[in-house]
PDB file of C-alpha atoms in Angstrom:
ATOM      1  CA  MET P  13      79.915 117.624  42.803  1.00  0.00           C
ATOM      2  CA  ASN P  14      81.773 115.648  40.495  1.00  0.00           C
ATOM      3  CA  ALA P  15      82.726 116.700  36.945  1.00  0.00           C
ATOM      4  CA  VAL P  16      81.297 114.575  34.801  1.00  0.00           C
ATOM      5  CA  ALA P  17      83.209 113.307  31.642  1.00  0.00           C
ATOM      6  CA  ARG P  18      80.053 113.571  29.284  1.00  0.00           C
ATOM      7  CA  LEU P  19      76.167 114.555  29.518  1.00  0.00           C
ATOM      8  CA  PRO P  20      73.854 112.173  28.534  1.00  0.00           C
ATOM      9  CA  ALA P  21      71.640 113.812  25.235  1.00  0.00           C
ATOM     10  CA  GLN P  22      68.462 113.736  27.214  1.00  0.00           C
ATOM     11  CA  PRO P  23      67.464 113.663  31.026  1.00  0.00           C
ATOM     12  CA  ILE P  24      68.016 110.204  32.556  1.00  0.00           C
ATOM     13  CA  LYS P  25      64.214 108.671  33.628  1.00  0.00           C
ATOM     14  CA  LEU P  26      64.659 107.136  37.287  1.00  0.00           C
ATOM     15  CA  TYR P  27      61.657 104.909  37.699  1.00  0.00           C
ATOM     16  CA  GLY P  28      61.177 104.372  41.598  1.00  0.00           C
ATOM     17  CA  SER P  29      59.490 105.461  44.956  1.00  0.00           C
ATOM     18  CA  ALA P  30      61.148 108.296  47.004  1.00  0.00           C
ATOM     19  CA  ILE P  31      61.055 105.970  49.896  1.00  0.00           C
ATOM     20  CA  SER P  32      63.025 103.367  48.534  1.00  0.00           C
ATOM     21  CA  GLY P  33      66.665 102.968  49.678  1.00  0.00           C
ATOM     22  CA  HIS P  34      67.452 101.493  46.476  1.00  0.00           C
ATOM     23  CA  VAL P  35      66.229 104.510  44.893  1.00  0.00           C
ATOM     24  CA  HIS P  36      68.059 106.835  46.861  1.00  0.00           C
ATOM     25  CA  ARG P  37      71.602 105.303  45.999  1.00  0.00           C
ATOM     26  CA  VAL P  38      71.019 106.050  41.979  1.00  0.00           C
ATOM     27  CA  ARG P  39      69.053 109.698  42.912  1.00  0.00           C
ATOM     28  CA  LEU P  40      72.039 110.118  45.504  1.00  0.00           C
ATOM     29  CA  PHE P  41      75.025 109.260  42.701  1.00  0.00           C
ATOM     30  CA  LEU P  42      73.265 111.283  40.055  1.00  0.00           C
ATOM     31  CA  SER P  43      73.516 114.208  41.792  1.00  0.00           C
ATOM     32  CA  MET P  44      77.105 113.789  42.641  1.00  0.00           C
ATOM     33  CA  LEU P  45      78.132 113.072  39.309  1.00  0.00           C
ATOM     34  CA  GLY P  46      76.203 116.125  38.838  1.00  0.00           C
ATOM     35  CA  LEU P  47      73.741 114.531  35.419  1.00  0.00           C
ATOM     36  CA  PRO P  48      70.086 115.521  34.835  1.00  0.00           C
ATOM     37  CA  PHE P  49      67.568 113.242  35.246  1.00  0.00           C
ATOM     38  CA  GLU P  50      63.642 112.878  35.361  1.00  0.00           C
ATOM     39  CA  SER P  51      62.458 111.020  38.432  1.00  0.00           C
ATOM     40  CA  ILE P  52      59.306 109.231  37.878  1.00  0.00           C
ATOM     41  CA  GLU P  53      57.350 108.327  40.769  1.00  0.00           C
ATOM     42  CA  LEU P  54      55.558 104.758  41.268  1.00  0.00           C
ATOM     43  CA  ASP P  55      53.391 104.444  43.869  1.00  0.00           C
ATOM     44  CA  LEU P  56      54.663 100.682  45.598  1.00  0.00           C
ATOM     45  CA  ARG P  57      51.541 100.892  47.837  1.00  0.00           C
ATOM     46  CA  GLN P  58      49.433 100.283  44.739  1.00  0.00           C
ATOM     47  CA  ARG P  59      51.720  97.510  43.412  1.00  0.00           C
ATOM     48  CA  ALA P  60      52.828 100.196  40.188  1.00  0.00           C
ATOM     49  CA  SER P  61      55.922  98.029  39.891  1.00  0.00           C
ATOM     50  CA  ARG P  62      54.138  94.841  39.196  1.00  0.00           C
ATOM     51  CA  THR P  63      51.832  96.320  36.261  1.00  0.00           C
ATOM     52  CA  PRO P  64      52.407  94.858  32.570  1.00  0.00           C
ATOM     53  CA  GLU P  65      54.133  98.205  31.343  1.00  0.00           C
ATOM     54  CA  PHE P  66      56.564  98.480  34.133  1.00  0.00           C
ATOM     55  CA  LEU P  67      57.238  94.495  33.958  1.00  0.00           C
ATOM     56  CA  ALA P  68      58.584  95.148  30.705  1.00  0.00           C
ATOM     57  CA  ARG P  69      61.105  97.393  31.557  1.00  0.00           C
ATOM     58  CA  ASN P  70      61.988  95.263  34.833  1.00  0.00           C
ATOM     59  CA  PRO P  71      60.697  91.011  35.111  1.00  0.00           C
ATOM     60  CA  PHE P  72      61.566  90.891  38.783  1.00  0.00           C
ATOM     61  CA  GLY P  73      59.226  94.265  38.973  1.00  0.00           C
ATOM     62  CA  GLN P  74      61.383  95.799  41.385  1.00  0.00           C
ATOM     63  CA  VAL P  75      62.472  99.881  41.327  1.00  0.00           C
ATOM     64  CA  PRO P  76      65.205 101.236  40.776  1.00  0.00           C
ATOM     65  CA  VAL P  77      64.949 101.186  37.090  1.00  0.00           C
ATOM     66  CA  ILE P  78      66.153 103.404  34.568  1.00  0.00           C
ATOM     67  CA  GLU P  79      65.983 104.752  30.958  1.00  0.00           C
ATOM     68  CA  ASP P  80      68.967 106.665  29.225  1.00  0.00           C
ATOM     69  CA  GLY P  81      68.418 106.684  25.423  1.00  0.00           C
ATOM     70  CA  GLU P  82      67.891 103.405  24.501  1.00  0.00           C
ATOM     71  CA  VAL P  83      69.604 101.893  27.351  1.00  0.00           C
ATOM     72  CA  THR P  84      67.138 100.157  30.216  1.00  0.00           C
ATOM     73  CA  LEU P  85      68.925  99.027  33.077  1.00  0.00           C
ATOM     74  CA  ALA P  86      67.414  97.825  36.811  1.00  0.00           C
ATOM     75  CA  ASP P  87      69.102  97.108  39.875  1.00  0.00           C
ATOM     76  CA  SER P  88      70.685  99.675  42.196  1.00  0.00           C
ATOM     77  CA  ASN P  89      74.423  98.611  42.062  1.00  0.00           C
ATOM     78  CA  ALA P  90      74.455  97.822  38.400  1.00  0.00           C
ATOM     79  CA  ILE P  91      72.803 100.759  37.636  1.00  0.00           C
ATOM     80  CA  MET P  92      75.522 102.901  39.777  1.00  0.00           C
ATOM     81  CA  VAL P  93      78.589 100.623  37.841  1.00  0.00           C
ATOM     82  CA  TYR P  94      76.810 101.858  34.698  1.00  0.00           C
ATOM     83  CA  LEU P  95      76.817 105.465  35.273  1.00  0.00           C
ATOM     84  CA  ASN P  96      80.245 105.528  37.536  1.00  0.00           C
ATOM     85  CA  GLU P  97      82.226 104.161  34.138  1.00  0.00           C
ATOM     86  CA  ARG P  98      79.715 105.791  31.252  1.00  0.00           C
ATOM     87  CA  TYR P  99      79.638 109.447  32.990  1.00  0.00           C
ATOM     88  CA  ALA P 100      81.938 110.057  35.522  1.00  0.00           C
ATOM     89  CA  SER P 101      85.187 112.055  34.504  1.00  0.00           C
ATOM     90  CA  ASP P 102      87.788 109.597  37.235  1.00  0.00           C
ATOM     91  CA  PRO P 103      85.214 106.585  37.203  1.00  0.00           C
ATOM     92  CA  ALA P 104      88.298 104.774  39.486  1.00  0.00           C
ATOM     93  CA  ALA P 105      87.239 107.255  42.653  1.00  0.00           C
ATOM     94  CA  TRP P 106      84.542 105.776  42.801  1.00  0.00           C
ATOM     95  CA  MET P 107      85.305 101.972  41.875  1.00  0.00           C
ATOM     96  CA  PRO P 108      88.778 101.315  42.303  1.00  0.00           C
ATOM     97  CA  ARG P 109      91.070  99.652  39.474  1.00  0.00           C
ATOM     98  CA  ASP P 110      93.367  97.905  41.337  1.00  0.00           C
ATOM     99  CA  PRO P 111      92.221  94.406  41.719  1.00  0.00           C
ATOM    100  CA  VAL P 112      92.021  94.495  46.128  1.00  0.00           C
ATOM    101  CA  GLY P 113      90.203  97.750  45.628  1.00  0.00           C
ATOM    102  CA  ALA P 114      87.704  96.744  43.047  1.00  0.00           C
ATOM    103  CA  ALA P 115      87.202  93.430  45.147  1.00  0.00           C
ATOM    104  CA  ARG P 116      86.665  96.010  48.559  1.00  0.00           C
ATOM    105  CA  VAL P 117      83.979  97.849  46.696  1.00  0.00           C
ATOM    106  CA  GLN P 118      82.142  94.171  45.846  1.00  0.00           C
ATOM    107  CA  ARG P 119      82.286  92.546  48.993  1.00  0.00           C
ATOM    108  CA  TRP P 120      80.195  95.932  50.120  1.00  0.00           C
ATOM    109  CA  PHE P 121      77.800  96.018  47.333  1.00  0.00           C
ATOM    110  CA  SER P 122      77.106  91.639  48.818  1.00  0.00           C
ATOM    111  CA  VAL P 123      76.934  93.402  52.345  1.00  0.00           C
ATOM    112  CA  ALA P 124      74.411  95.760  50.822  1.00  0.00           C
ATOM    113  CA  ALA P 125      72.165  93.112  48.612  1.00  0.00           C
ATOM    114  CA  GLY P 126      72.820  90.523  51.974  1.00  0.00           C
ATOM    115  CA  PRO P 127      72.737  91.804  55.360  1.00  0.00           C
ATOM    116  CA  LEU P 128      71.843  95.218  55.167  1.00  0.00           C
ATOM    117  CA  ALA P 129      68.839  94.587  52.937  1.00  0.00           C
ATOM    118  CA  HIS P 130      67.799  91.483  55.479  1.00  0.00           C
ATOM    119  CA  GLY P 131      68.807  93.782  58.526  1.00  0.00           C
ATOM    120  CA  PRO P 132      68.374  97.046  58.719  1.00  0.00           C
ATOM    121  CA  ALA P 133      66.451  97.442  55.282  1.00  0.00           C
ATOM    122  CA  ALA P 134      63.523  94.978  56.327  1.00  0.00           C
ATOM    123  CA  ALA P 135      63.184  96.094  59.508  1.00  0.00           C
ATOM    124  CA  ARG P 136      62.211  99.263  58.190  1.00  0.00           C
ATOM    125  CA  VAL P 137      59.939  98.153  55.473  1.00  0.00           C
ATOM    126  CA  MET P 138      58.326  96.043  58.130  1.00  0.00           C
ATOM    127  CA  ALA P 139      57.623  99.538  60.235  1.00  0.00           C
ATOM    128  CA  LEU P 140      56.713 101.501  57.057  1.00  0.00           C
ATOM    129  CA  PHE P 141      53.761  98.842  55.637  1.00  0.00           C
ATOM    130  CA  GLY P 142      52.849  97.860  58.993  1.00  0.00           C
ATOM    131  CA  LEU P 143      53.569  94.046  58.396  1.00  0.00           C
ATOM    132  CA  ALA P 144      52.001  91.670  61.079  1.00  0.00           C
ATOM    133  CA  VAL P 145      55.543  90.303  61.481  1.00  0.00           C
ATOM    134  CA  ASP P 146      57.939  90.215  65.032  1.00  0.00           C
ATOM    135  CA  PRO P 147      60.734  92.122  63.983  1.00  0.00           C
ATOM    136  CA  THR P 148      62.654  91.198  66.613  1.00  0.00           C
ATOM    137  CA  GLU P 149      65.107  88.470  64.642  1.00  0.00           C
ATOM    138  CA  THR P 150      65.480  90.936  62.019  1.00  0.00           C
ATOM    139  CA  VAL P 151      66.592  93.963  64.396  1.00  0.00           C
ATOM    140  CA  THR P 152      68.853  91.234  65.866  1.00  0.00           C
ATOM    141  CA  ARG P 153      70.656  90.507  63.051  1.00  0.00           C
ATOM    142  CA  SER P 154      70.433  94.399  62.086  1.00  0.00           C
ATOM    143  CA  HIS P 155      72.406  95.225  65.451  1.00  0.00           C
ATOM    144  CA  ALA P 156      74.799  91.584  64.215  1.00  0.00           C
ATOM    145  CA  LEU P 157      75.776  93.902  61.233  1.00  0.00           C
ATOM    146  CA  LEU P 158      75.989  97.439  62.609  1.00  0.00           C
ATOM    147  CA  ALA P 159      78.416  95.813  65.248  1.00  0.00           C
ATOM    148  CA  VAL P 160      80.913  95.048  62.708  1.00  0.00           C
ATOM    149  CA  MET P 161      80.608  98.048  60.792  1.00  0.00           C
ATOM    150  CA  GLU P 162      81.457  99.810  63.911  1.00  0.00           C
ATOM    151  CA  ILE P 163      84.407  98.081  64.222  1.00  0.00           C
ATOM    152  CA  HIS P 164      85.230  98.529  60.545  1.00  0.00           C
ATOM    153  CA  LEU P 165      84.543 101.543  60.115  1.00  0.00           C
ATOM    154  CA  ALA P 166      86.936 102.574  63.739  1.00  0.00           C
ATOM    155  CA  GLN P 167      89.781 102.289  61.575  1.00  0.00           C
ATOM    156  CA  GLN P 168      89.016 103.871  58.736  1.00  0.00           C
ATOM    157  CA  PRO P 169      86.731 106.901  56.932  1.00  0.00           C
ATOM    158  CA  PHE P 170      84.732 104.856  54.338  1.00  0.00           C
ATOM    159  CA  LEU P 171      84.019 101.454  53.558  1.00  0.00           C
ATOM    160  CA  ALA P 172      85.968 100.680  50.928  1.00  0.00           C
ATOM    161  CA  GLY P 173      89.445 102.462  51.905  1.00  0.00           C
ATOM    162  CA  PRO P 174      90.126 105.989  52.617  1.00  0.00           C
ATOM    163  CA  SER P 175      87.744 107.821  50.467  1.00  0.00           C
ATOM    164  CA  ALA P 176      84.574 107.341  49.250  1.00  0.00           C
ATOM    165  CA  THR P 177      83.645 105.053  46.867  1.00  0.00           C
ATOM    166  CA  LEU P 178      80.228 103.055  45.311  1.00  0.00           C
ATOM    167  CA  ALA P 179      80.656 100.707  48.487  1.00  0.00           C
ATOM    168  CA  ASP P 180      79.159 103.699  50.429  1.00  0.00           C
ATOM    169  CA  ILE P 181      76.337 104.967  48.065  1.00  0.00           C
ATOM    170  CA  ALA P 182      75.217 101.280  47.994  1.00  0.00           C
ATOM    171  CA  ASN P 183      74.599 100.725  51.705  1.00  0.00           C
ATOM    172  CA  TYR P 184      74.487 104.510  53.440  1.00  0.00           C
ATOM    173  CA  ALA P 185      70.858 104.900  52.923  1.00  0.00           C
ATOM    174  CA  TYR P 186      69.607 101.736  54.465  1.00  0.00           C
ATOM    175  CA  VAL P 187      72.192 103.066  57.705  1.00  0.00           C
ATOM    176  CA  ALA P 188      71.024 105.907  58.207  1.00  0.00           C
ATOM    177  CA  HIS P 189      67.695 105.239  58.453  1.00  0.00           C
ATOM    178  CA  ALA P 190      67.572 101.980  60.895  1.00  0.00           C
ATOM    179  CA  PRO P 191      65.686 104.109  63.580  1.00  0.00           C
ATOM    180  CA  GLU P 192      62.798 104.131  61.062  1.00  0.00           C
ATOM    181  CA  GLY P 193      62.984 100.005  61.499  1.00  0.00           C
ATOM    182  CA  GLY P 194      63.493 100.538  65.300  1.00  0.00           C
ATOM    183  CA  VAL P 195      66.803 100.210  65.191  1.00  0.00           C
ATOM    184  CA  SER P 196      69.236 102.770  67.343  1.00  0.00           C
ATOM    185  CA  LEU P 197      72.213 103.964  66.056  1.00  0.00           C
ATOM    186  CA  GLU P 198      73.589 105.246  69.261  1.00  0.00           C
ATOM    187  CA  PRO P 199      75.363 102.370  70.333  1.00  0.00           C
ATOM    188  CA  TYR P 200      77.826 103.268  66.940  1.00  0.00           C
ATOM    189  CA  PRO P 201      79.511 106.509  67.018  1.00  0.00           C
ATOM    190  CA  HIS P 202      81.843 105.512  64.369  1.00  0.00           C
ATOM    191  CA  VAL P 203      78.511 104.317  62.038  1.00  0.00           C
ATOM    192  CA  ARG P 204      77.344 107.639  62.379  1.00  0.00           C
ATOM    193  CA  ALA P 205      80.432 109.558  61.974  1.00  0.00           C
ATOM    194  CA  TRP P 206      80.948 107.530  58.710  1.00  0.00           C
ATOM    195  CA  LEU P 207      76.722 108.730  57.976  1.00  0.00           C
ATOM    196  CA  ALA P 208      78.164 112.510  58.421  1.00  0.00           C
ATOM    197  CA  ARG P 209      80.827 112.009  56.221  1.00  0.00           C
ATOM    198  CA  VAL P 210      78.693 110.655  53.399  1.00  0.00           C
ATOM    199  CA  GLU P 211      76.195 113.576  54.029  1.00  0.00           C
ATOM    200  CA  ALA P 212      79.099 116.245  53.713  1.00  0.00           C
ATOM    201  CA  LEU P 213      80.280 114.713  50.341  1.00  0.00           C
ATOM    202  CA  PRO P 214      79.496 117.186  47.320  1.00  0.00           C
ATOM    203  CA  GLY P 215      76.244 116.795  45.537  1.00  0.00           C
ATOM    204  CA  PHE P 216      74.710 114.797  48.492  1.00  0.00           C
ATOM    205  CA  VAL P 217      70.987 115.206  48.450  1.00  0.00           C
ATOM    206  CA  PRO P 218      68.920 112.788  51.549  1.00  0.00           C
ATOM    207  CA  MET P 219      66.341 110.224  51.364  1.00  0.00           C
ATOM    208  CA  VAL P 220      62.920 111.051  52.724  1.00  0.00           C
ATOM    209  CA  ARG P 221      62.287 110.482  56.439  1.00  0.00           C
ATOM    210  CA  THR P 222      59.407 108.308  57.499  1.00  0.00           C
ATOM    211  CA  PRO P 223      57.497 108.606  60.296  1.00  0.00           C
ATOM    212  CA  VAL P 224      58.261 105.234  61.832  1.00  0.00           C
ATOM    213  CA  GLY P 225      59.870 103.048  64.187  1.00  0.00           C
ATOM    214  CA  MET P 226      62.532 105.430  66.070  1.00  0.00           C
ATOM    215  CA  ALA P 227      61.670 108.343  63.798  1.00  0.00           C
ATOM    216  CA  ALA P 228      58.433 108.431  64.727  1.00  0.00           C
TER     217      ALA P 228
END
């Protein structure tokens, strides 16, 4: 577990759901930084993120949201950047300061918000919520992404370089849980080795597994 430069005055409040990979990113990074936090579970099936009280915290009605004293912040990647800059003892370890290193992390933030969200994450949502949608195209997109990641991770141990960064935290959960959306990881040994390296990091905490798709 990484040492922190300082601790918050009180535990950080994390609003979200245990089944959300976006929420897991923040929970995982909080754990890796050793920061005290309080999880406030929202029932997404009951549209708890659409209540007036929650929309006052995030008008987009999405989780996660954190409250750190007077700071209220939404968006998982933005929250991780905030936590890193405010609390990490060595922020450059998770978010490189050189132009190329920073750009590489940002690139994988874009992957997390684009191909990952519309591929493995979307396939999992279809299975998890029993949506009456043909998943074929989404599963195909998922394998296209994983094929790119497989080639990339054959050349280096982590997404943005030789050591773990926020890029890995942002992409871990929905790749690890891709089988829940019917997306097999068997054809991708380098991706699976990368997942194992993330899981071996100090402070790692897993996301709850749901019995759907290939995980049923």
